[in-house]
Amino acid sequence: MVYAGHNRFLINQTLNITMEQHRACSCRDCTLEEQPECMPGQVIGASCTCECGNQLDKNNCKGGSKRWNEDTCTCECPIRYCPGGGVLNEIHCMCEQHLAEFNEPDEAGNFRSDLSKIPRLKSRIRP
């Protein structure tokens, strides 16, 4: 805000803010004597129990390979660990091998792939 004189101010910039909107009942509407204590990210729902407050995130989590976790109110991959030094891609919920470690420069700065470090595929040969 900039002072323009004569008791007037000019707004020279805008700022977007995110506001939380509660659509469920409050504790005052519940008939429970003791208010439930909800975890961070949870609100008291219409059934007077703790529910995830970010319902839009929950709706966006449907489909694909991710699953909604009601305990943490987050959209998570069912895979938590990748074997063989793989790294979990949390966008696609898939384990990935980083090929950079298999292709490092030699003393002269040339890239020569050491194929012995690449994991081998296992398959069955049928007679």
Short mmCIF file of C-alpha atoms in Angstrom, two decimals:
data_model
loop_
_atom_site.label_atom_id
_atom_site.label_comp_id
_atom_site.label_asym_id
_atom_site.label_seq_id
_atom_site.Cartn_x
_atom_site.Cartn_y
_atom_site.Cartn_z
CA MET A 1 0.00 0.00 0.00
CA VAL A 2 1.30 3.43 -0.92
CA TYR A 3 0.21 6.75 0.57
CA ALA A 4 -1.16 8.97 -2.23
CA GLY A 5 -1.79 12.04 -0.10
CA HIS A 6 -4.99 13.69 1.14
CA ASN A 7 -5.67 10.72 3.47
CA ARG A 8 -5.77 8.29 0.51
CA PHE A 9 -3.86 5.06 0.00
CA LEU A 10 -3.29 3.12 -3.22
CA ILE A 11 -2.97 -0.64 -3.33
CA ASN A 12 0.03 -1.46 -5.50
CA GLN A 13 0.05 -5.24 -5.10
CA THR A 14 -2.28 -8.12 -4.38
CA LEU A 15 -1.71 -11.25 -2.37
CA ASN A 16 -3.61 -14.53 -2.68
CA ILE A 17 -4.31 -16.33 0.57
CA THR A 18 -5.88 -19.72 1.18
CA MET A 19 -8.66 -19.84 3.74
CA GLU A 20 -10.04 -22.93 5.39
CA GLN A 21 -13.81 -23.36 5.09
CA HIS A 22 -15.57 -25.55 7.63
CA ARG A 23 -18.75 -27.22 6.42
CA ALA A 24 -19.31 -29.73 9.21
CA CYS A 25 -20.88 -29.39 12.62
CA SER A 26 -19.03 -27.92 15.56
CA CYS A 27 -18.63 -29.41 19.02
CA ARG A 28 -21.54 -27.29 20.23
CA ASP A 29 -23.90 -29.26 17.96
CA CYS A 30 -22.70 -32.60 19.29
CA THR A 31 -24.45 -34.25 22.21
CA LEU A 32 -21.22 -35.75 23.51
CA GLU A 33 -20.18 -34.54 26.94
CA GLU A 34 -16.50 -34.69 26.09
CA GLN A 35 -15.22 -33.09 22.90
CA PRO A 36 -13.20 -35.41 20.67
CA GLU A 37 -9.55 -34.46 20.24
CA CYS A 38 -8.69 -34.66 16.56
CA MET A 39 -5.28 -35.07 14.98
CA PRO A 40 -3.78 -32.23 12.89
CA GLY A 41 -5.58 -32.06 9.54
CA GLN A 42 -8.80 -33.47 11.00
CA VAL A 43 -12.07 -31.73 11.86
CA ILE A 44 -15.15 -32.81 13.79
CA GLY A 45 -17.60 -34.17 11.23
CA ALA A 46 -21.38 -34.45 11.13
CA SER A 47 -21.23 -37.68 13.13
CA CYS A 48 -19.30 -35.84 15.88
CA THR A 49 -16.18 -37.88 15.19
CA CYS A 50 -12.84 -36.83 13.76
CA GLU A 51 -12.70 -36.79 9.95
CA CYS A 52 -10.15 -35.61 7.43
CA GLY A 53 -10.69 -31.93 6.75
CA ASN A 54 -9.19 -32.00 3.26
CA GLN A 55 -12.07 -33.76 1.48
CA LEU A 56 -11.06 -32.29 -1.89
CA ASP A 57 -7.68 -34.02 -1.61
CA LYS A 58 -9.48 -37.23 -0.68
CA ASN A 59 -11.73 -36.99 -3.75
CA ASN A 60 -8.71 -36.29 -5.99
CA CYS A 61 -6.99 -39.42 -4.64
CA LYS A 62 -9.59 -41.78 -6.15
CA GLY A 63 -8.45 -43.99 -9.00
CA GLY A 64 -4.93 -44.66 -10.13
CA SER A 65 -2.47 -46.50 -7.95
CA LYS A 66 -2.64 -44.24 -4.87
CA ARG A 67 -4.80 -44.92 -1.81
CA TRP A 68 -6.30 -42.55 0.77
CA ASN A 69 -5.00 -43.00 4.32
CA GLU A 70 -7.70 -42.00 6.84
CA ASP A 71 -5.22 -41.99 9.72
CA THR A 72 -2.84 -39.43 8.20
CA CYS A 73 -5.35 -37.72 5.84
CA THR A 74 -2.94 -38.12 2.94
CA CYS A 75 -2.91 -39.75 -0.48
CA GLU A 76 -0.20 -42.42 -0.40
CA CYS A 77 1.40 -45.06 -2.55
CA PRO A 78 0.74 -48.63 -1.36
CA ILE A 79 4.44 -49.36 -1.99
CA ARG A 80 6.65 -47.99 0.81
CA TYR A 81 9.99 -49.67 0.02
CA CYS A 82 11.77 -50.45 -3.24
CA PRO A 83 14.09 -53.48 -3.25
CA GLY A 84 17.53 -53.48 -4.86
CA GLY A 85 18.30 -49.83 -4.18
CA GLY A 86 15.37 -48.58 -6.24
CA VAL A 87 13.76 -45.22 -5.56
CA LEU A 88 10.01 -44.79 -5.14
CA ASN A 89 8.45 -42.41 -7.68
CA GLU A 90 5.64 -40.99 -5.52
CA ILE A 91 3.81 -39.52 -8.50
CA HIS A 92 3.37 -42.85 -10.29
CA CYS A 93 3.85 -45.17 -7.24
CA MET A 94 6.50 -47.20 -9.03
CA CYS A 95 10.03 -48.23 -8.13
CA GLU A 96 12.68 -46.80 -10.43
CA GLN A 97 16.34 -47.55 -10.89
CA HIS A 98 18.52 -44.50 -11.47
CA LEU A 99 20.74 -45.30 -14.41
CA ALA A 100 23.14 -42.45 -13.63
CA GLU A 101 25.01 -44.72 -11.23
CA PHE A 102 25.56 -47.26 -14.02
CA ASN A 103 27.04 -44.70 -16.41
CA GLU A 104 29.79 -42.72 -14.72
CA PRO A 105 32.72 -41.00 -16.46
CA ASP A 106 36.15 -42.63 -16.47
CA GLU A 107 39.44 -40.82 -15.67
CA ALA A 108 39.42 -39.12 -19.10
CA GLY A 109 35.85 -37.89 -18.64
CA ASN A 110 34.40 -40.36 -21.14
CA PHE A 111 31.19 -42.16 -20.34
CA ARG A 112 31.44 -45.90 -20.69
CA SER A 113 28.61 -48.02 -19.40
CA ASP A 114 29.53 -50.83 -17.07
CA LEU A 115 26.83 -53.33 -17.96
CA SER A 116 27.85 -55.65 -15.13
CA LYS A 117 26.15 -53.29 -12.65
CA ILE A 118 22.77 -53.33 -14.41
CA PRO A 119 20.28 -55.72 -12.79
CA ARG A 120 19.58 -58.76 -14.94
CA LEU A 121 16.06 -59.79 -15.87
CA LYS A 122 14.99 -63.23 -14.74
CA SER A 123 12.83 -65.34 -17.00
CA ARG A 124 11.76 -68.92 -17.31
CA ILE A 125 12.56 -70.87 -20.42
CA ARG A 126 9.80 -73.26 -21.34
CA PRO A 127 10.68 -76.52 -23.11
#
